Coordinates of C-alpha atoms in Angstrom, one line a residue:
Chain P
M1 CA 0.0 0.0 0.0
S2 CA 1.5 3.4 -1.0
A3 CA 2.1 6.1 1.5
S4 CA -0.4 8.9 1.9
A5 CA 0.4 12.4 0.7
I6 CA -2.8 14.0 2.1
E7 CA -5.4 12.4 4.4
L8 CA -8.6 13.7 5.7
R9 CA -10.2 11.9 8.7
N10 CA -13.8 12.7 9.8
I11 CA -13.5 16.3 8.6
S12 CA -16.6 18.5 9.2
C13 CA -16.8 22.1 8.0
E14 CA -19.7 24.4 8.5
F15 CA -20.4 28.0 7.5
G16 CA -23.0 29.4 9.9
S17 CA -25.8 26.9 9.9
Q18 CA -24.7 25.4 6.6
K19 CA -23.0 22.0 6.8
V20 CA -20.7 21.9 3.8
L21 CA -18.5 18.9 4.8
W22 CA -19.6 16.3 7.3
D23 CA -17.5 13.4 8.5
L24 CA -15.5 13.3 5.3
N25 CA -12.8 10.7 4.9
L26 CA -10.4 10.8 2.0
K27 CA -6.8 9.6 1.4
I28 CA -4.6 10.7 -1.5
S29 CA -1.6 8.4 -2.1
V30 CA 1.8 9.7 -3.2
G31 CA 2.1 9.8 -7.0
E32 CA -1.5 9.5 -8.0
T33 CA -3.7 12.2 -9.7
V34 CA -7.1 12.4 -8.2
A35 CA -10.0 14.4 -9.6
I36 CA -12.6 15.6 -7.2
V37 CA -15.9 16.1 -9.0
G38 CA -19.5 16.8 -8.1
E39 CA -22.3 19.3 -8.5
S40 CA -21.9 23.0 -7.4
G41 CA -22.1 23.4 -3.7
C42 CA -21.0 19.9 -2.8
G43 CA -17.8 21.2 -1.1
K44 CA -15.1 20.3 -3.6
S45 CA -13.2 23.6 -3.3
V46 CA -13.8 23.6 0.5
T47 CA -12.3 20.1 0.6
M48 CA -9.2 21.3 -1.3
K49 CA -8.8 24.4 0.9
V50 CA -9.1 22.2 4.0
M51 CA -6.4 19.9 2.6
M52 CA -4.1 22.9 2.0
Q53 CA -5.1 24.3 5.5
L54 CA -6.3 27.5 3.9
L55 CA -9.6 26.8 5.7
K56 CA -9.7 25.3 9.2
P57 CA -12.4 22.6 9.6
N58 CA -14.7 22.6 12.6
S59 CA -13.6 19.1 13.5
G60 CA -11.5 16.2 12.1
Q61 CA -8.0 15.4 11.4
L62 CA -5.8 16.5 8.5
K63 CA -2.5 14.7 7.8
W64 CA 0.3 15.9 5.5
F65 CA 2.7 13.1 4.5
G66 CA 1.4 11.0 7.5
Q67 CA 1.8 13.8 10.0
D68 CA -1.1 15.3 11.9
V69 CA -1.0 19.0 11.0
R70 CA -2.2 20.0 14.5
T71 CA 0.9 18.5 16.1
L72 CA 3.2 20.7 13.9
T73 CA 4.5 24.1 15.1
V74 CA 3.9 27.2 13.0
Q75 CA 7.3 27.0 11.4
E76 CA 7.0 23.3 10.7
Q77 CA 3.6 23.9 9.1
R78 CA 5.1 26.6 6.9
D79 CA 8.0 24.2 5.9
Q80 CA 5.6 21.4 5.2
R81 CA 3.3 23.7 3.2
L82 CA 6.2 24.5 0.9
R83 CA 5.9 20.8 -0.3
L84 CA 2.4 21.7 -1.5
G85 CA 1.5 23.9 -4.5
Y86 CA -1.8 25.5 -5.3
L87 CA -3.2 26.7 -8.6
F88 CA -6.1 28.9 -7.8
Q89 CA -9.3 29.1 -9.9
G90 CA -8.7 32.7 -11.0
A91 CA -4.9 32.2 -10.8
A92 CA -4.8 34.7 -7.8
L93 CA -1.8 36.5 -9.2
F94 CA -0.7 39.6 -7.2
D95 CA -2.0 42.6 -9.1
S96 CA 0.7 44.9 -7.8
L97 CA 3.6 42.7 -8.8
T98 CA 5.0 41.9 -12.3
I99 CA 4.9 38.4 -13.7
Y100 CA 8.5 37.9 -12.7
E101 CA 7.9 39.0 -9.1
N102 CA 4.8 36.8 -8.9
V103 CA 6.7 33.7 -9.9
A104 CA 9.6 34.7 -7.6
F105 CA 7.4 35.4 -4.7
G106 CA 7.5 32.0 -3.0
L107 CA 11.2 31.7 -3.6
R108 CA 11.9 35.0 -2.0
Q109 CA 9.8 34.1 1.0
V110 CA 11.8 31.0 1.6
G111 CA 15.0 33.1 1.7
R112 CA 17.4 30.4 0.8
Y113 CA 18.0 31.3 -2.9
S114 CA 20.2 34.0 -4.3
E115 CA 18.7 36.5 -6.8
Q116 CA 20.6 34.7 -9.6
Q117 CA 19.1 31.4 -8.6
I118 CA 15.6 32.9 -8.4
Q119 CA 16.0 34.3 -11.9
Q120 CA 17.1 30.9 -13.3
I121 CA 14.1 29.2 -11.6
V122 CA 11.6 31.8 -12.8
V123 CA 12.8 31.6 -16.4
S124 CA 12.8 27.8 -16.4
R125 CA 9.3 27.5 -14.9
L126 CA 7.9 30.0 -17.3
E127 CA 9.5 28.1 -20.2
E128 CA 8.1 24.9 -18.7
V129 CA 4.5 26.2 -18.9
G130 CA 5.1 27.5 -22.4
L131 CA 5.3 31.2 -21.8
D132 CA 7.5 33.7 -23.5
I133 CA 10.1 35.3 -21.3
E134 CA 9.2 38.7 -22.7
I135 CA 6.1 38.8 -20.5
I136 CA 8.0 38.9 -17.2
R137 CA 7.9 42.7 -16.9
K138 CA 4.1 42.8 -17.5
R139 CA 1.4 43.0 -14.9
P140 CA -1.2 40.2 -14.5
S141 CA -3.9 42.5 -15.9
E142 CA -1.9 42.8 -19.2
I143 CA -2.0 39.1 -20.1
S144 CA -4.9 36.8 -21.1
G145 CA -6.8 34.5 -18.7
G146 CA -5.1 31.4 -20.1
M147 CA -1.7 33.0 -19.6
Q148 CA -2.6 34.0 -16.1
K149 CA -3.4 30.4 -15.3
R150 CA -0.1 29.3 -16.7
V151 CA 1.8 32.0 -14.7
G152 CA -0.2 30.7 -11.6
L153 CA 1.0 27.2 -12.4
A154 CA 4.6 28.4 -12.9
R155 CA 4.4 30.2 -9.5
A156 CA 3.1 27.1 -7.8
L157 CA 5.8 25.0 -9.4
A158 CA 8.6 27.3 -8.6
L159 CA 9.2 25.7 -5.2
S160 CA 9.1 22.2 -6.7
P161 CA 6.1 21.0 -4.7
E162 CA 5.5 17.3 -4.1
V163 CA 1.7 17.7 -4.2
M164 CA -0.2 20.1 -6.6
F165 CA -3.7 21.3 -6.0
Y166 CA -5.6 22.5 -9.1
D167 CA -8.8 24.4 -8.3
E168 CA -11.0 24.4 -11.4
P169 CA -7.9 24.7 -13.7
T170 CA -9.8 24.9 -17.0
T171 CA -12.9 26.9 -15.9
G172 CA -13.5 30.0 -18.1
L173 CA -10.9 28.9 -20.7
D174 CA -11.5 28.2 -24.4
P175 CA -10.9 24.6 -25.6
V176 CA -7.4 25.3 -26.8
N177 CA -6.3 26.8 -23.5
S178 CA -8.1 24.1 -21.6
R179 CA -6.1 21.4 -23.5
R180 CA -2.9 23.4 -22.8
I181 CA -3.6 23.3 -19.0
D182 CA -4.5 19.6 -19.1
D183 CA -1.3 18.9 -20.9
L184 CA 0.6 20.9 -18.4
I185 CA -1.0 19.0 -15.5
H186 CA 0.0 15.8 -17.2
S187 CA 3.5 16.9 -18.0
V188 CA 4.1 18.1 -14.4
K189 CA 3.2 14.6 -13.2
Q190 CA 5.4 13.0 -15.8
A191 CA 8.4 15.3 -15.3
H192 CA 8.4 15.7 -11.6
G193 CA 6.3 12.8 -10.3
V194 CA 4.0 15.3 -8.5
T195 CA 0.9 14.0 -6.7
G196 CA -2.1 15.9 -8.2
I197 CA -5.5 16.8 -6.8
I198 CA -7.9 18.5 -9.2
V199 CA -11.2 20.0 -8.5
T200 CA -13.1 20.3 -11.7
H201 CA -16.5 20.2 -13.4
D202 CA -14.8 19.5 -16.7
L203 CA -15.1 15.8 -17.4
R204 CA -12.7 16.1 -20.4
T205 CA -10.0 17.2 -18.0
V206 CA -10.9 14.2 -15.8
Q207 CA -10.6 11.9 -18.8
R208 CA -7.2 13.4 -19.8
V209 CA -5.4 13.5 -16.5
A210 CA -7.0 11.6 -13.6
D211 CA -5.9 8.2 -12.3
R212 CA -8.7 8.2 -9.7
I213 CA -12.0 10.0 -9.5
V214 CA -13.8 11.0 -6.2
M215 CA -17.3 12.3 -6.5
L216 CA -18.8 14.3 -3.6
Y217 CA -22.5 14.9 -3.1
P218 CA -24.0 18.0 -1.4
R219 CA -24.5 17.3 2.3
R220 CA -28.0 18.9 2.4
K221 CA -29.2 16.2 0.0
L222 CA -27.9 13.3 2.1
A223 CA -29.2 11.5 5.2
D224 CA -27.2 11.9 8.3
D225 CA -25.4 8.6 8.1
D226 CA -24.7 8.7 4.4
S227 CA -21.2 9.2 3.2
Q228 CA -20.5 12.4 1.2
V229 CA -18.2 10.5 -1.1
I230 CA -20.6 8.8 -3.5
F231 CA -18.0 7.5 -5.9
D232 CA -14.3 6.6 -5.6
G233 CA -12.7 4.7 -8.4
T234 CA -11.2 4.8 -11.9
L235 CA -12.5 6.4 -15.0
A236 CA -13.7 3.1 -16.4
E237 CA -15.6 2.4 -13.1
L238 CA -17.1 5.9 -13.3
A239 CA -18.3 5.3 -16.8
S240 CA -20.0 2.0 -15.8
S241 CA -21.3 3.1 -12.4
T242 CA -24.9 2.2 -11.7
D243 CA -25.5 4.8 -9.1
A244 CA -28.2 7.1 -10.4
R245 CA -26.6 10.2 -8.9
V246 CA -23.3 9.4 -10.6
K247 CA -25.0 8.7 -13.9
E248 CA -27.0 11.9 -13.7
Y249 CA -23.7 13.9 -13.2
V250 CA -21.7 12.1 -15.8
G251 CA -24.5 11.9 -18.5
D252 CA -23.1 11.1 -21.9
E253 CA -20.0 13.1 -21.6
L254 CA -17.6 10.2 -20.9
N255 CA -16.5 8.3 -24.0
A256 CA -16.2 4.5 -23.9
T257 CA -12.5 4.8 -24.2
P258 CA -10.7 7.2 -22.0
Q259 CA -8.4 9.7 -23.8
K260 CA -5.5 10.1 -21.6
T261 CA -3.1 12.8 -22.6
S262 CA 0.0 11.3 -24.2
P263 CA 3.0 11.6 -22.0
S264 CA 5.1 12.4 -25.0
H265 CA 3.0 15.4 -25.8
K266 CA 5.1 18.5 -25.5
V267 CA 3.6 21.4 -23.6
T268 CA 5.6 23.9 -25.5
E269 CA 4.1 22.5 -28.7
A270 CA 0.6 23.0 -27.4
A271 CA 1.5 26.5 -26.4
Chain N
M1 CA -48.8 47.3 24.3
T2 CA -48.0 43.6 23.5
T3 CA -45.0 41.8 24.9
S4 CA -43.5 41.3 21.5
A5 CA -43.6 45.0 20.8
I6 CA -41.6 45.6 24.0
Q7 CA -39.3 42.7 23.2
N8 CA -38.4 43.9 19.7
P9 CA -36.5 47.0 20.7
I10 CA -34.8 45.0 23.5
N11 CA -33.9 42.3 21.0
T12 CA -32.6 44.9 18.5
L13 CA -30.5 46.5 21.3
G14 CA -29.3 43.1 22.4
R15 CA -28.3 42.2 18.8
A16 CA -26.6 45.5 18.3
T17 CA -24.7 45.1 21.6
Q18 CA -23.7 41.6 20.6
A19 CA -22.6 42.8 17.1
F20 CA -20.6 45.6 18.7
C21 CA -18.8 43.3 21.2
G22 CA -18.2 40.7 18.5
G23 CA -16.7 43.4 16.2
F24 CA -14.6 44.9 18.9
G25 CA -13.4 41.5 20.0
S26 CA -12.5 40.6 16.4
L27 CA -10.5 43.8 16.1
I28 CA -8.6 43.1 19.3
V29 CA -7.8 39.5 18.2
F30 CA -6.7 40.9 14.8
A31 CA -4.4 43.4 16.5
L32 CA -2.9 40.7 18.7
R33 CA -2.3 38.5 15.7
M34 CA -0.5 41.4 14.1
L35 CA 1.7 41.9 17.2
A36 CA 2.5 38.1 17.3
S37 CA 3.4 38.4 13.6
V38 CA 5.8 41.3 14.3
K39 CA 7.4 39.2 17.0
R40 CA 8.3 36.6 14.4
G41 CA 10.1 39.2 12.2
L42 CA 9.6 42.5 10.4
P43 CA 8.7 42.6 6.7
R44 CA 11.4 43.3 4.2
R45 CA 12.3 46.7 2.9
H46 CA 11.1 46.1 -0.7
V47 CA 7.6 45.4 0.8
V48 CA 7.6 48.4 3.2
V49 CA 9.0 51.1 0.9
P50 CA 6.1 51.2 -1.7
I51 CA 3.6 51.4 1.2
L52 CA 5.5 54.2 2.9
Y53 CA 5.4 56.0 -0.5
E54 CA 1.6 55.4 -0.9
V55 CA 0.8 56.4 2.7
G56 CA 3.3 59.3 3.1
V57 CA 4.2 61.0 -0.2
R58 CA 0.9 60.6 -1.9
S59 CA -1.0 62.0 1.1
V60 CA 1.0 65.2 1.2
P61 CA -1.3 67.2 -1.2
V62 CA -4.4 66.2 0.7
V63 CA -2.8 67.2 4.0
L64 CA -1.5 70.5 2.6
I65 CA -5.0 71.5 1.4
T66 CA -6.6 70.4 4.7
G67 CA -4.1 72.2 6.8
T68 CA -4.3 75.4 4.8
F69 CA -8.1 75.7 5.0
I70 CA -8.2 74.8 8.7
G71 CA -5.8 77.6 9.4
M72 CA -7.7 80.2 7.4
V73 CA -11.1 79.1 8.7
L74 CA -9.8 79.3 12.3
A75 CA -8.6 82.9 11.6
V76 CA -11.9 84.0 10.1
Q77 CA -14.0 82.4 12.9
T78 CA -12.0 83.6 15.9
Y79 CA -11.2 87.1 14.6
Q80 CA -14.8 88.4 15.1
Q81 CA -15.0 86.9 18.6
F82 CA -11.6 88.2 19.7
K83 CA -12.2 91.6 18.2
M84 CA -15.3 92.1 20.4
M85 CA -13.0 91.6 23.4
H86 CA -10.2 93.7 21.8
M87 CA -8.0 90.7 21.8
E88 CA -7.5 90.2 18.1
S89 CA -3.8 90.6 18.4
R90 CA -3.8 87.2 20.2
L91 CA -5.1 85.4 17.2
G92 CA -1.8 83.6 16.7
A93 CA -2.2 81.9 20.1
I94 CA -5.6 80.5 19.5
I95 CA -4.9 79.3 16.0
T96 CA -1.7 77.6 16.9
M97 CA -3.0 76.1 20.1
T98 CA -6.2 74.8 18.4
L99 CA -4.2 73.4 15.5
V100 CA -1.4 71.6 17.3
S101 CA -3.5 70.1 20.1
E102 CA -6.9 69.3 18.5
L103 CA -7.9 70.2 15.0
G104 CA -4.6 69.4 13.3
P105 CA -4.3 65.8 14.5
V106 CA -8.1 65.0 14.3
L107 CA -8.7 66.5 10.9
A108 CA -5.5 65.2 9.4
A109 CA -6.3 61.7 10.8
T110 CA -9.9 61.9 9.4
M111 CA -8.6 62.9 6.0
L112 CA -6.1 60.0 6.1
A113 CA -8.8 57.6 7.3
G114 CA -10.6 58.5 4.1
R115 CA -7.7 58.5 1.7
V116 CA -5.4 55.8 3.1
G117 CA -7.7 53.7 5.3
S118 CA -10.4 53.2 2.8
A119 CA -7.9 52.4 0.1
M120 CA -6.2 49.8 2.3
A121 CA -9.5 48.2 3.2
A122 CA -10.6 48.1 -0.5
E123 CA -7.2 46.8 -1.6
L124 CA -7.0 44.0 1.0
G125 CA -10.7 43.2 0.5
T126 CA -10.1 42.8 -3.3
M127 CA -7.1 40.6 -2.5
R128 CA -9.2 38.5 -0.2
V129 CA -12.1 38.1 -2.7
T130 CA -9.7 37.2 -5.5
E131 CA -7.9 34.6 -3.3
Q132 CA -4.6 36.6 -3.3
V133 CA -4.6 36.4 0.5
H134 CA -4.9 32.6 0.3
A135 CA -2.2 32.6 -2.3
I136 CA 0.2 34.3 0.1
S137 CA -0.4 31.6 2.6
A138 CA -0.1 28.9 0.0
L139 CA 3.4 30.3 -1.0
G140 CA 4.6 29.9 2.6
A141 CA 4.3 33.5 3.7
D142 CA 2.3 35.0 6.5
P143 CA -0.4 37.3 5.1
I144 CA -0.6 39.3 8.3
N145 CA 3.2 39.9 8.2
Y146 CA 3.2 40.6 4.5
L147 CA 0.1 42.8 4.2
V148 CA -0.8 44.2 7.6
V149 CA 2.4 44.8 9.4
P150 CA 3.9 47.2 6.8
R151 CA 0.7 49.1 6.6
V152 CA 0.5 49.6 10.3
L153 CA 4.2 50.6 10.5
A154 CA 3.7 53.1 7.7
C155 CA 0.7 54.7 9.3
V156 CA 2.2 54.8 12.8
A157 CA 5.4 56.4 11.4
L158 CA 4.0 58.7 8.8
I159 CA 0.6 59.9 10.1
P160 CA 2.4 61.9 12.9
L161 CA 4.7 63.4 10.3
L162 CA 1.7 64.3 8.0
T163 CA 0.0 65.8 11.1
A164 CA 3.0 67.9 11.7
I165 CA 2.9 69.1 8.1
A166 CA -0.9 69.9 8.4
D167 CA -0.2 71.8 11.7
S168 CA 2.7 73.8 10.2
V169 CA 0.8 74.7 7.0
G170 CA -2.3 75.6 9.0
I171 CA -0.4 77.9 11.3
L172 CA 1.3 79.5 8.3
A173 CA -2.0 79.9 6.4
G174 CA -3.6 81.3 9.5
W175 CA -0.8 83.8 9.9
L176 CA -0.8 84.9 6.3
F177 CA -4.6 85.4 6.3
S178 CA -4.5 87.2 9.7
W179 CA -1.7 89.5 8.6
Q180 CA -2.6 90.2 5.0
V181 CA -6.4 90.2 5.1
L182 CA -7.4 90.8 8.7
G183 CA -4.6 93.3 9.4
I184 CA -3.1 91.6 12.5
N185 CA 0.4 92.6 13.4
S186 CA 2.7 89.8 12.3
H187 CA 5.1 90.2 15.2
Q188 CA 2.2 89.9 17.7
Y189 CA 0.8 86.9 15.9
W190 CA 4.1 85.0 16.4
M191 CA 4.8 86.4 19.8
Y192 CA 1.5 85.2 21.3
A193 CA 1.7 81.9 19.4
V194 CA 5.1 81.1 21.0
Q195 CA 4.1 82.4 24.4
F196 CA 0.9 80.3 24.8
V197 CA 1.8 77.1 23.0
T198 CA 4.2 74.9 24.8
G199 CA 6.3 72.0 23.6
W200 CA 3.9 69.7 25.5
D201 CA 1.0 70.9 23.4
V202 CA 2.8 70.0 20.3
A203 CA 4.0 66.7 21.7
A204 CA 0.4 65.8 22.9
G205 CA -1.0 66.4 19.4
L206 CA 1.7 64.2 17.8
I207 CA 1.2 61.5 20.4
K208 CA -2.5 61.5 19.6
S209 CA -1.7 61.1 15.9
V210 CA 0.5 58.0 16.6
F211 CA -2.6 56.3 18.1
F212 CA -4.8 57.6 15.3
G213 CA -2.5 56.1 12.7
C214 CA -2.3 52.8 14.5
A215 CA -6.2 52.7 14.8
I216 CA -6.7 53.7 11.2
A217 CA -4.3 51.0 9.9
I218 CA -5.6 48.2 12.1
I219 CA -9.3 48.9 11.4
A220 CA -8.7 49.2 7.6
C221 CA -6.7 46.0 7.4
Q222 CA -9.2 44.1 9.7
Q223 CA -12.1 45.3 7.5
G224 CA -10.3 44.3 4.3
F225 CA -9.3 40.8 5.7
H226 CA -12.8 40.1 6.8
C227 CA -14.7 41.6 3.9
G228 CA -17.7 39.9 2.4
A229 CA -17.9 38.4 -1.1
G230 CA -17.9 40.3 -4.3
A231 CA -17.8 44.0 -5.2
E232 CA -20.5 44.7 -2.6
G233 CA -18.4 43.2 0.1
V234 CA -15.3 45.3 -0.9
G235 CA -17.4 48.5 -1.0
R236 CA -18.9 47.8 2.4
A237 CA -15.4 47.1 3.8
A238 CA -14.1 50.5 2.5
T239 CA -17.1 52.4 3.9
Q240 CA -17.0 50.5 7.3
S241 CA -13.3 51.2 7.5
F242 CA -13.9 55.0 7.3
V243 CA -16.9 55.0 9.6
L244 CA -15.2 52.9 12.3
S245 CA -11.9 54.8 12.0
F246 CA -13.7 58.1 12.4
I247 CA -15.5 56.9 15.6
A248 CA -12.1 55.5 16.8
I249 CA -10.4 58.8 16.2
L250 CA -13.0 60.8 18.2
G251 CA -13.1 58.2 21.0
L252 CA -9.3 58.0 21.2
D253 CA -9.1 61.8 21.0
F254 CA -11.3 62.1 24.1
L255 CA -9.5 59.4 26.1
L256 CA -6.0 60.7 25.1
T257 CA -6.9 64.3 26.0
V258 CA -7.9 63.1 29.5
V259 CA -4.8 60.9 29.9
L260 CA -2.4 63.5 28.5
N261 CA -3.9 66.4 30.6
N262 CA -3.6 64.2 33.7
T263 CA -0.1 63.3 32.8
Y264 CA 0.8 67.0 32.3
Y265 CA -0.6 68.0 35.7
L266 CA 1.1 65.1 37.3
I267 CA 4.5 66.2 35.9
W268 CA 3.9 69.9 36.5
P269 CA 1.5 70.2 39.5
E270 CA 2.1 74.0 39.7
A271 CA 0.2 74.3 36.4
V272 CA -3.0 73.3 38.1
S273 CA -2.8 76.1 40.7
L274 CA -1.9 78.5 37.9
A275 CA -4.9 77.5 35.9
T276 CA -7.2 77.6 38.9
S277 CA -6.0 81.1 39.9
F278 CA -6.3 82.3 36.3
S279 CA -9.8 80.9 35.5
G280 CA -11.2 81.4 39.0
F281 CA -12.6 77.8 39.4
A282 CA -11.1 74.4 39.8
L283 CA -11.9 71.5 37.6
P284 CA -12.8 68.2 39.2
G285 CA -9.6 66.2 39.6
A286 CA -6.9 67.1 37.2
W287 CA -9.3 67.4 34.2

């Protein structure tokens, strides 16, 4: 059995009187790419933010690489968090900084790299996500949404994380840019062996990049003792699931034969 | 009158009290988190300098305009009253005293709560709504240390300086208006200004402005950090920041005036007897 990268045990998360997550259990193993899917309001993004500890759950246990996060000191938490990268839904680039400064942000915070090393890493990461180096002096508002997503990915990858979180990576992008991002997610896994956790509505992305699919269901529609995870399996199992809720969500979108992104596909070509 | 009709205002009052206590408590917790963050280390220079520029340099025009008009308005308003008592030559004393101890610090802080505080609340609110605050955490940095501490430091350091500029410009504008328009003797204006206004009065005004600066920054950052979703949430945070800062400025002004006056009379007890013999009555305690 492979080691766990991220583990949630009996996690509950409420906002006011609204229960978003209730007694959720989920384990992500090292090296796998897991897609978390489900209808709007089922708690996908909240689950991911809890995993990253950007939101604190009301109860339950979060483990990073087998260690209970609550037992870590503030400094240890910060060090452990550097092993995790996060691509935000809207990229969340800092408006007041240039593209270069955005990608260099995490490296500067760590404080163990010289400015020359930072420059090398920034350039290599931007090239890796297929962006022209000429954009480094621009502000986020001066580049397109697809480019912002790729800069966000370069920023997240700058610290060479072992686990990458992708929050709705293709939402709001045209099909060409969506494919580019899917290719990047795949190439990041191939090149760096990064564990991936993707929250998405886009079943094409799921088809292309996921090893395992977890489907959540809104807590308000479930009985108290029902699990919020209504599906946990491979793409083939998802396509053949007999659960009415799963079938309703998937519809006819999944093809009989999954179309995984070719590992040999070059990101720069797509760009 | 039915019971529910009586209960409603009581409920409303109860809810308002609860909201006030909750809000105040949240502000205190936020300030303590900020202090804890400072303990772990100060933000880097390249983070602080642009904020110093934004808070300090870009506020100078507003402060100059505010100070100029306060000085001239004070001259116009007090001239008539003092002329009736044939004391118009002492206009310099009242303008300088009012500016350095009360109006300068309070009005400069109010202007800065509008210009700097609301902008901070809106900026941090937008960063929160667009997940930039979460992104800072995700990249291993402390958002309080990166975003709040430099802003508080900038306000604490620069609002007293801006207040000093407002005071100086106000005094100069008051002098120029009194001398050129109202025909007050220039020498007498400065003589009485120096005679009546002590170093303590100037220091008291600047001490107040340090507290005002701290309050403006903490309130603005707290409102930005806890703003609601969307453009409406950001707008509300900016408005709330100004309203709460203004209330805090007035409340702090009262408290600090009492504390500083008591401190003054504690250090120089002879000033109490002088004030009593001059005015003919004694204030309760050292007020």
